[in-house]
C-alpha cells in the first residue's frame, strides 16, 4: 500500500559525501573531518572550499579562492538601492532574501557546469557578505559601504559591521560560520534542492532556502533561546520561570531537543567555549549564568526522553557578545549556511540530477456533475 510520509520524515532524496551525523553518539563531520577540529584549526574559506570542491585547499588554491571572493564584495548599484529603499523595520533575513531574488532576476541563460560554479560561487559568497554587513549597518543607522578585504572572510565581515573588533571576536565569528555551514538536508537545503532540481539558477535556489530558513521552526531558535534568557532576567529567577512556563504551562524550552540528536549537539563544545570567553561584561555574565542554570534544569528534566541542549542554546550568546542584536541572529545563520547549501546543490544537480517531484494521494470528491 502507498503510504504518505508527512514532513518527508525518513525519506531519503540523495546520497551525500558532505556532512555525517551520528545523532546517538553526538558526532558531526564535514567530509570526514570532526566539526570542532575544523572550527578550531581552519578558516571559513578553507572549510567552504572543502565542502564545495572536495578537499581542503593548498595555499595557492586558498589564496585564489579568497581573491575571487574579495572581487565580489562591491555590490552592484541596484542591490544597494534595494537595501536603502526597504523600510527600516524590514526583517533582516527577509532583506537578504529580497536582494538575492533581485540578483536572480538578472541571471540569464544560467547553465549548470563546473566552470559556472567556479565563477558564481565566489560571487555569491562575496555578495552575501556585503549584503549582510550592510543590512546590519543600515539597521544601526549607518551608511552602505563596500567591505574592504581583510585577513579572512570573518574579519572582512566584522570590520564592515563594526568600527572596533578584536581577534577573539573574529575567531568566534569564524568558528560560528564553520559550525553553522551545513547540517545535511534540513528544510532550507531541501527547498534549495527542489528549486535546483528544475535546473533553475543558483540564486533562485538560494532564495528558496532562505525563505524556508525564516520560519520559527527552523532558523529562529537561537533568537528564541536568547529571548528566554532576557525574559528570565536573573539567575535566581531561572527555577521559578522554568517551573511556571515549562513544567506547569508545558511550553517547550527553546534550545533543547533535536530531530536527529538524542544527546548533546556536538557543535555546542565550540559555542560554549566562545560564550565563556567572550561574556566579560556584567550583563553578558548574567545572561550566561542564566543559560547555564536553565540548561542544567532542562537536561535534568528532559534527558530521560533523549532531549538535550542543541547548538542554538549558546550561539545567540556568542553572536551577542560579538556585538550583534537579537534580530540579526537568524541572518548570521543564513550567512553561514550559504556554502553548505551551494555544496548540496552542486552534489545533487551535477551528480544525481533528477527533478524532485513527489506525489500526493487524492482523497477529495469522486467525479461530480457540473451545476450552476
Ligand atoms: N522542551 C520540552 N520538551 C520537549 C522539547 C523541548 N524543547 N523538545 C522535545 N520535547 C519533548 C516532547 O514534548 C515530546 O514529549 P512526549 O513524548 O512526552 O510527547 C518528546 O520530547 C519528543 O518530542 P518530539 O516533538 O517528537 O521531537 P521532535 O524530534 O519532533 O522535535 C524539535 C525536535 C522540533 C527541535 C523539538 O525538540 C523542539 O521543539 N525544540 C525546541 C525548539 C528548538 O530548540 N529548535 C532548534 C532545533 S536545532 C536547530 O535548528 C539548529
Short mmCIF file of C-alpha atoms and ligand atoms in Angstrom, two decimals:
data_model
loop_
_atom_site.label_atom_id
_atom_site.label_comp_id
_atom_site.label_asym_id
_atom_site.label_seq_id
_atom_site.Cartn_x
_atom_site.Cartn_y
_atom_site.Cartn_z
CA UNK A 1 0.00 0.00 0.00
CA UNK A 2 1.24 3.51 -0.83
CA UNK A 3 1.92 5.48 2.34
CA UNK A 4 2.20 9.21 2.93
CA UNK A 5 5.21 10.46 4.89
CA UNK A 6 4.22 13.81 6.41
CA UNK A 7 7.21 16.11 6.63
CA UNK A 8 9.09 13.68 4.33
CA UNK A 9 10.21 12.04 7.57
CA UNK A 10 12.54 9.09 6.93
CA UNK A 11 12.52 9.80 3.17
CA UNK A 12 15.99 9.87 1.62
CA UNK A 13 16.35 12.02 -1.52
CA UNK A 14 20.10 11.99 -2.11
CA UNK A 15 23.46 10.49 -1.26
CA UNK A 16 25.89 12.93 0.31
CA UNK A 17 29.61 12.98 1.00
CA UNK A 18 29.32 16.34 2.76
CA UNK A 19 28.06 16.05 6.35
CA UNK A 20 27.95 12.93 8.52
CA UNK A 21 25.79 13.00 11.65
CA UNK A 22 25.50 10.30 14.31
CA UNK A 23 22.65 11.60 16.44
CA UNK A 24 23.06 8.97 19.17
CA UNK A 25 26.77 9.47 19.73
CA UNK A 26 26.75 13.23 19.07
CA UNK A 27 29.18 13.10 16.16
CA UNK A 28 29.22 15.55 13.26
CA UNK A 29 31.82 15.66 10.48
CA UNK A 30 32.35 17.58 7.23
CA UNK A 31 33.83 15.32 4.56
CA UNK A 32 35.24 13.13 7.34
CA UNK A 33 36.75 15.89 9.50
CA UNK A 34 35.46 16.47 13.03
CA UNK A 35 33.41 19.66 13.15
CA UNK A 36 35.01 21.10 16.31
CA UNK A 37 38.52 20.43 14.98
CA UNK A 38 37.67 22.31 11.77
CA UNK A 39 36.17 25.16 13.80
CA UNK A 40 39.38 25.43 15.83
CA UNK A 41 42.01 24.94 13.14
CA UNK A 42 40.51 26.13 9.83
CA UNK A 43 39.03 29.29 8.39
CA UNK A 44 35.58 29.69 6.83
CA UNK A 45 37.13 29.93 3.34
CA UNK A 46 39.09 26.69 3.82
CA UNK A 47 36.03 24.78 5.03
CA UNK A 48 33.83 26.28 2.29
CA UNK A 49 36.41 25.11 -0.26
CA UNK A 50 36.46 21.66 1.36
CA UNK A 51 32.69 21.40 1.13
CA UNK A 52 32.38 22.83 -2.37
CA UNK A 53 35.34 21.21 -4.08
CA UNK A 54 36.05 18.06 -2.03
CA UNK A 55 39.40 18.67 -0.29
CA UNK A 56 41.00 21.31 1.93
CA UNK A 57 42.79 23.81 -0.34
CA UNK A 58 46.57 24.18 -0.59
CA UNK A 59 47.96 27.69 -0.13
CA UNK A 60 47.63 28.84 -3.72
CA UNK A 61 44.12 27.37 -4.11
CA UNK A 62 43.09 29.14 -0.91
CA UNK A 63 44.58 32.46 -1.98
CA UNK A 64 42.92 32.23 -5.37
CA UNK A 65 39.54 31.40 -3.76
CA UNK A 66 39.89 34.35 -1.35
CA UNK A 67 40.84 36.71 -4.18
CA UNK A 68 37.79 35.64 -6.18
CA UNK A 69 35.51 36.24 -3.16
CA UNK A 70 37.10 39.62 -2.45
CA UNK A 71 36.49 40.74 -6.05
CA UNK A 72 32.77 40.43 -5.35
CA UNK A 73 32.49 42.49 -2.15
CA UNK A 74 31.34 45.58 -4.05
CA UNK A 75 27.61 45.28 -4.68
CA UNK A 76 26.05 46.49 -7.92
CA UNK A 77 24.04 49.73 -7.57
CA UNK A 78 20.63 48.07 -7.95
CA UNK A 79 21.33 45.89 -4.89
CA UNK A 80 22.46 48.91 -2.87
CA UNK A 81 19.32 50.78 -3.91
CA UNK A 82 17.07 47.93 -2.79
CA UNK A 83 18.90 47.79 0.56
CA UNK A 84 18.31 51.51 1.03
CA UNK A 85 14.69 51.51 -0.12
CA UNK A 86 13.31 48.75 2.12
CA UNK A 87 11.59 50.06 5.28
CA UNK A 88 13.67 50.34 8.44
CA UNK A 89 11.56 47.71 10.21
CA UNK A 90 12.02 45.12 7.41
CA UNK A 91 13.12 41.69 8.66
CA UNK A 92 16.89 41.20 8.24
CA UNK A 93 16.64 37.75 6.68
CA UNK A 94 13.74 38.95 4.50
CA UNK A 95 16.02 41.73 3.19
CA UNK A 96 18.71 39.16 2.29
CA UNK A 97 16.06 37.07 0.52
CA UNK A 98 14.82 40.12 -1.44
CA UNK A 99 18.26 41.25 -2.61
CA UNK A 100 19.21 37.72 -3.70
CA UNK A 101 15.89 37.49 -5.51
CA UNK A 102 16.72 40.71 -7.39
CA UNK A 103 20.04 39.14 -8.39
CA UNK A 104 18.24 36.04 -9.66
CA UNK A 105 16.03 38.25 -11.86
CA UNK A 106 19.07 39.43 -13.84
CA UNK A 107 20.50 35.92 -14.20
CA UNK A 108 20.11 34.91 -17.84
CA UNK A 109 20.86 31.63 -19.56
CA UNK A 110 22.47 30.14 -16.48
CA UNK A 111 23.52 26.58 -17.14
CA UNK A 112 24.89 24.27 -14.50
CA UNK A 113 28.52 23.41 -15.23
CA UNK A 114 31.71 23.18 -13.19
CA UNK A 115 33.02 26.29 -14.97
CA UNK A 116 29.96 28.30 -13.94
CA UNK A 117 30.24 27.05 -10.35
CA UNK A 118 33.78 28.39 -10.06
CA UNK A 119 32.59 31.79 -11.24
CA UNK A 120 29.31 32.04 -9.45
CA UNK A 121 30.28 30.60 -6.03
CA UNK A 122 32.85 33.29 -5.12
CA UNK A 123 30.43 35.89 -6.50
CA UNK A 124 27.67 34.62 -4.20
CA UNK A 125 29.95 34.40 -1.14
CA UNK A 126 31.34 37.92 -1.70
CA UNK A 127 27.90 39.41 -2.39
CA UNK A 128 26.27 37.76 0.61
CA UNK A 129 28.99 39.00 3.00
CA UNK A 130 28.42 42.51 1.75
CA UNK A 131 24.61 42.30 1.80
CA UNK A 132 24.50 41.01 5.41
CA UNK A 133 27.10 43.52 6.66
CA UNK A 134 25.14 46.35 5.05
CA UNK A 135 21.81 45.09 6.42
CA UNK A 136 23.36 45.43 9.87
CA UNK A 137 24.90 48.83 9.07
CA UNK A 138 21.60 50.26 7.81
CA UNK A 139 19.70 48.84 10.79
CA UNK A 140 22.19 50.51 13.13
CA UNK A 141 21.78 53.85 11.36
CA UNK A 142 24.94 53.90 9.25
CA UNK A 143 25.67 54.18 5.52
CA UNK A 144 26.22 51.41 3.00
CA UNK A 145 29.90 50.65 2.35
CA UNK A 146 31.95 48.36 0.13
CA UNK A 147 33.64 45.98 2.61
CA UNK A 148 37.45 46.13 2.49
CA UNK A 149 39.21 42.75 2.21
CA UNK A 150 40.89 41.81 5.49
CA UNK A 151 42.80 38.69 6.55
CA UNK A 152 39.82 36.35 6.15
CA UNK A 153 36.06 36.20 5.47
CA UNK A 154 35.10 36.57 9.17
CA UNK A 155 37.37 39.57 9.75
CA UNK A 156 36.31 41.27 6.49
CA UNK A 157 32.70 40.80 7.57
CA UNK A 158 33.13 42.04 11.15
CA UNK A 159 35.26 45.03 10.12
CA UNK A 160 32.50 46.01 7.69
CA UNK A 161 29.96 45.77 10.55
CA UNK A 162 31.84 47.36 13.46
CA UNK A 163 34.30 50.22 13.92
CA UNK A 164 36.29 48.25 16.50
CA UNK A 165 36.74 44.48 16.63
CA UNK A 166 39.28 42.19 18.31
CA UNK A 167 40.84 38.84 17.39
CA UNK A 168 38.81 36.81 19.91
CA UNK A 169 35.58 38.03 18.29
CA UNK A 170 36.93 37.37 14.80
CA UNK A 171 37.89 33.81 15.81
CA UNK A 172 34.46 33.25 17.36
CA UNK A 173 32.72 34.51 14.19
CA UNK A 174 34.95 32.35 12.00
CA UNK A 175 34.09 29.27 14.09
CA UNK A 176 30.37 30.10 14.09
CA UNK A 177 30.41 30.42 10.29
CA UNK A 178 32.00 26.97 10.08
CA UNK A 179 29.78 25.30 12.69
CA UNK A 180 26.58 26.51 11.01
CA UNK A 181 27.80 25.86 7.46
CA UNK A 182 25.93 22.61 6.87
CA UNK A 183 23.69 20.13 8.60
CA UNK A 184 22.81 17.55 5.96
CA UNK A 185 19.43 18.47 4.37
CA UNK A 186 17.18 20.43 6.73
CA UNK A 187 14.12 22.25 5.36
CA UNK A 188 16.11 25.16 3.89
CA UNK A 189 18.60 22.99 1.98
CA UNK A 190 15.81 20.71 0.81
CA UNK A 191 13.92 23.75 -0.55
CA UNK A 192 17.07 24.77 -2.44
CA UNK A 193 17.36 21.25 -3.87
CA UNK A 194 13.74 21.23 -5.06
CA UNK A 195 14.33 24.50 -6.93
CA UNK A 196 17.75 23.46 -8.25
CA UNK A 197 16.35 20.13 -9.47
CA UNK A 198 14.29 22.11 -12.02
CA UNK A 199 17.64 23.50 -13.29
CA UNK A 200 16.73 26.94 -12.08
CA UNK A 201 19.72 29.19 -11.27
CA UNK A 202 21.80 29.12 -8.07
CA UNK A 203 20.44 32.46 -6.83
CA UNK A 204 16.82 31.30 -7.15
CA UNK A 205 17.71 28.09 -5.32
CA UNK A 206 19.30 30.12 -2.54
CA UNK A 207 16.22 32.34 -2.29
CA UNK A 208 14.09 29.20 -1.74
CA UNK A 209 16.46 28.11 1.03
CA UNK A 210 16.42 31.48 2.79
CA UNK A 211 12.62 31.62 2.59
CA UNK A 212 12.43 28.27 4.43
CA UNK A 213 15.10 29.29 6.93
CA UNK A 214 12.95 32.24 8.04
CA UNK A 215 10.32 30.07 9.71
CA UNK A 216 10.41 29.82 13.53
CA UNK A 217 10.54 26.02 13.41
CA UNK A 218 13.88 26.24 11.63
CA UNK A 219 16.25 29.21 11.75
CA UNK A 220 14.74 31.14 14.64
CA UNK A 221 15.74 29.00 17.64
CA UNK A 222 18.89 30.99 18.62
CA UNK A 223 16.73 34.10 18.78
CA UNK A 224 14.04 32.22 20.76
CA UNK A 225 16.57 30.81 23.24
CA UNK A 226 18.16 34.21 23.84
CA UNK A 227 14.76 35.86 24.36
CA UNK A 228 14.04 33.30 27.10
CA UNK A 229 17.22 34.39 28.93
CA UNK A 230 16.18 38.06 28.63
CA UNK A 231 12.70 37.25 29.95
CA UNK A 232 14.14 35.36 32.95
CA UNK A 233 16.30 38.41 33.85
CA UNK A 234 18.21 36.96 36.85
CA UNK A 235 19.83 33.60 37.68
CA UNK A 236 17.61 33.39 40.79
CA UNK A 237 14.50 33.53 38.59
CA UNK A 238 15.54 30.51 36.48
CA UNK A 239 13.88 27.86 38.62
CA UNK A 240 10.55 29.71 39.21
CA UNK A 241 10.40 30.62 35.47
CA UNK A 242 11.13 27.02 34.46
CA UNK A 243 8.52 25.60 36.84
CA UNK A 244 5.83 28.01 35.65
CA UNK A 245 6.49 28.04 31.90
CA UNK A 246 7.98 24.66 31.11
CA UNK A 247 6.51 22.39 33.80
CA UNK A 248 3.10 23.98 34.56
CA UNK A 249 2.29 25.61 31.17
CA UNK A 250 4.07 22.83 29.22
CA UNK A 251 5.86 25.24 26.88
CA UNK A 252 8.87 23.91 25.01
CA UNK A 253 12.27 25.02 26.23
CA UNK A 254 13.84 26.63 23.15
CA UNK A 255 17.39 25.44 22.50
CA UNK A 256 16.61 21.92 23.70
CA UNK A 257 15.78 18.91 21.57
CA UNK A 258 16.58 17.97 18.00
CA UNK A 259 15.06 15.69 15.36
CA UNK A 260 18.40 13.94 14.83
CA UNK A 261 20.34 14.16 18.11
CA UNK A 262 19.50 12.04 21.15
CA UNK A 263 22.42 13.51 23.08
CA UNK A 264 24.23 16.89 23.20
CA UNK A 265 24.61 18.64 19.84
CA UNK A 266 28.37 18.31 19.08
CA UNK A 267 28.60 21.93 17.89
CA UNK A 268 27.92 23.07 21.46
CA UNK A 269 31.52 22.35 22.50
CA UNK A 270 32.85 25.27 20.45
CA UNK A 271 29.90 27.60 21.07
CA UNK A 272 30.17 27.08 24.85
CA UNK A 273 33.89 27.78 24.73
CA UNK A 274 33.33 31.11 22.96
CA UNK A 275 30.35 32.00 25.17
CA UNK A 276 32.62 31.60 28.23
CA UNK A 277 35.48 33.51 26.67
CA UNK A 278 33.54 36.48 25.26
CA UNK A 279 30.96 37.06 28.01
CA UNK A 280 33.02 39.54 30.03
CA UNK A 281 30.64 42.46 30.67
CA UNK A 282 28.33 42.16 33.75
CA UNK A 283 25.12 41.86 31.67
CA UNK A 284 26.74 39.19 29.45
CA UNK A 285 27.91 37.23 32.52
CA UNK A 286 24.39 37.46 33.91
CA UNK A 287 22.88 36.02 30.70
CA UNK A 288 25.48 33.24 30.62
CA UNK A 289 24.74 32.28 34.23
CA UNK A 290 21.00 32.18 33.43
CA UNK A 291 21.72 29.98 30.41
CA UNK A 292 23.86 27.54 32.41
CA UNK A 293 21.28 27.15 35.18
CA UNK A 294 18.46 26.76 32.66
CA UNK A 295 20.43 24.17 30.69
CA UNK A 296 21.10 22.15 33.87
CA UNK A 297 17.40 22.12 34.78
CA UNK A 298 16.29 21.36 31.21
CA UNK A 299 18.71 18.48 30.73
CA UNK A 300 17.91 17.01 34.17
CA UNK A 301 14.19 17.10 33.34
CA UNK A 302 14.17 16.04 29.67
CA UNK A 303 17.27 13.89 29.09
CA UNK A 304 15.33 10.71 30.00
CA UNK A 305 13.39 11.40 26.72
CA UNK A 306 16.65 11.92 24.79
CA UNK A 307 16.20 15.71 24.84
CA UNK A 308 19.47 17.60 25.31
CA UNK A 309 20.79 21.07 24.52
CA UNK A 310 21.13 21.99 20.84
CA UNK A 311 23.58 24.46 19.33
CA UNK A 312 21.11 27.35 19.32
CA UNK A 313 21.07 27.46 23.12
CA UNK A 314 24.52 29.12 23.19
CA UNK A 315 25.05 30.52 19.68
CA UNK A 316 22.94 33.63 20.38
CA UNK A 317 25.11 34.39 23.42
CA UNK A 318 28.19 34.27 21.17
CA UNK A 319 26.61 36.44 18.42
CA UNK A 320 25.51 38.95 21.05
CA UNK A 321 28.94 39.04 22.69
CA UNK A 322 30.47 39.73 19.25
CA UNK A 323 28.16 42.76 19.11
CA UNK A 324 25.04 41.73 17.17
CA UNK A 325 21.45 42.39 18.34
CA UNK A 326 18.92 39.55 18.58
CA UNK A 327 17.21 40.40 15.27
CA UNK A 328 20.43 39.63 13.35
CA UNK A 329 20.91 36.08 14.73
CA UNK A 330 18.92 34.22 12.04
CA UNK A 331 20.55 36.27 9.29
CA UNK A 332 24.01 35.31 10.63
CA UNK A 333 22.86 31.69 10.49
CA UNK A 334 21.86 32.33 6.84
CA UNK A 335 25.26 33.86 6.05
CA UNK A 336 27.00 30.77 7.49
CA UNK A 337 24.77 28.31 5.64
CA UNK A 338 25.29 29.61 2.08
CA UNK A 339 28.36 27.48 1.20
CA UNK A 340 26.73 24.33 2.60
CA UNK A 341 23.57 24.90 0.56
CA UNK A 342 25.61 25.55 -2.60
CA UNK A 343 27.66 22.39 -1.98
CA UNK A 344 24.45 20.33 -1.72
CA UNK A 345 23.07 21.89 -4.91
CA UNK A 346 26.24 21.01 -6.81
CA UNK A 347 26.32 17.50 -5.36
CA UNK A 348 22.71 16.93 -6.35
CA UNK A 349 22.42 18.64 -9.71
CA UNK A 350 25.75 17.60 -11.15
CA UNK A 351 25.97 14.05 -9.83
CA UNK A 352 22.47 12.76 -9.09
CA UNK A 353 20.18 15.09 -11.01
CA UNK A 354 16.53 14.12 -11.01
CA UNK A 355 13.61 16.51 -10.90
CA UNK A 356 12.19 16.42 -7.35
CA UNK A 357 8.51 15.82 -7.90
CA UNK A 358 6.78 13.84 -5.14
CA UNK A 359 3.17 12.69 -5.31
CA UNK A 360 0.07 13.34 -3.20
CA UNK A 361 -2.66 10.77 -2.67
CA UNK A 362 -6.02 12.21 -3.76
CA UNK A 363 -8.71 11.99 -1.07
CA UNK A 364 -11.27 14.52 -2.37
CA UNK A 365 -14.66 14.09 -4.13
CA UNK A 366 -15.33 11.43 -6.74
CA UNK A 367 -16.48 12.75 -10.13
CA UNK A 368 -19.29 15.35 -9.72
CA UNK A 369 -21.77 16.73 -12.25
CA UNK A 370 -21.21 20.41 -13.01
CA UNK A 371 -24.23 22.54 -11.95
CA UNK A 372 -24.58 26.36 -11.94
N1 LIG B 1 11.20 21.18 25.62
C1 LIG B 1 10.40 20.32 26.28
N2 LIG B 1 10.04 19.11 25.80
C2 LIG B 1 10.50 18.77 24.60
C3 LIG B 1 11.34 19.62 23.86
C4 LIG B 1 11.69 20.86 24.41
N3 LIG B 1 12.48 21.72 23.76
N4 LIG B 1 11.64 19.02 22.69
C5 LIG B 1 11.00 17.84 22.69
N5 LIG B 1 10.31 17.68 23.85
C6 LIG B 1 9.52 16.52 24.24
C7 LIG B 1 8.19 16.49 23.50
O1 LIG B 1 7.19 17.17 24.21
C8 LIG B 1 7.94 15.02 23.38
O2 LIG B 1 7.45 14.57 24.63
P1 LIG B 1 6.33 13.39 24.70
O3 LIG B 1 6.99 12.21 24.06
O4 LIG B 1 6.09 13.23 26.16
O5 LIG B 1 5.16 13.90 23.92
C9 LIG B 1 9.33 14.41 23.21
O6 LIG B 1 10.23 15.36 23.81
C10 LIG B 1 9.72 14.19 21.76
O7 LIG B 1 9.48 15.39 21.05
P2 LIG B 1 9.20 15.49 19.50
O8 LIG B 1 8.40 16.71 19.21
O9 LIG B 1 8.71 14.21 18.95
O10 LIG B 1 10.65 15.70 18.96
P3 LIG B 1 10.98 16.19 17.50
O11 LIG B 1 12.14 15.42 17.07
O12 LIG B 1 9.82 16.19 16.61
O13 LIG B 1 11.31 17.74 17.78
C11 LIG B 1 12.32 19.82 17.89
C12 LIG B 1 12.51 18.32 17.59
C13 LIG B 1 11.23 20.42 16.97
C14 LIG B 1 13.62 20.54 17.63
C15 LIG B 1 11.88 19.98 19.36
O14 LIG B 1 12.83 19.36 20.21
C16 LIG B 1 11.66 21.42 19.76
O15 LIG B 1 10.59 21.97 19.53
N6 LIG B 1 12.70 22.10 20.37
C17 LIG B 1 12.61 23.47 20.72
C18 LIG B 1 12.94 24.37 19.52
C19 LIG B 1 14.41 24.31 19.17
O16 LIG B 1 15.30 24.41 20.01
N7 LIG B 1 14.70 24.19 17.85
C20 LIG B 1 16.07 24.15 17.35
C21 LIG B 1 16.35 22.88 16.66
S1 LIG B 1 18.08 22.70 16.37
C22 LIG B 1 18.49 23.70 15.12
O17 LIG B 1 17.70 24.18 14.36
C23 LIG B 1 19.96 24.04 14.97
#
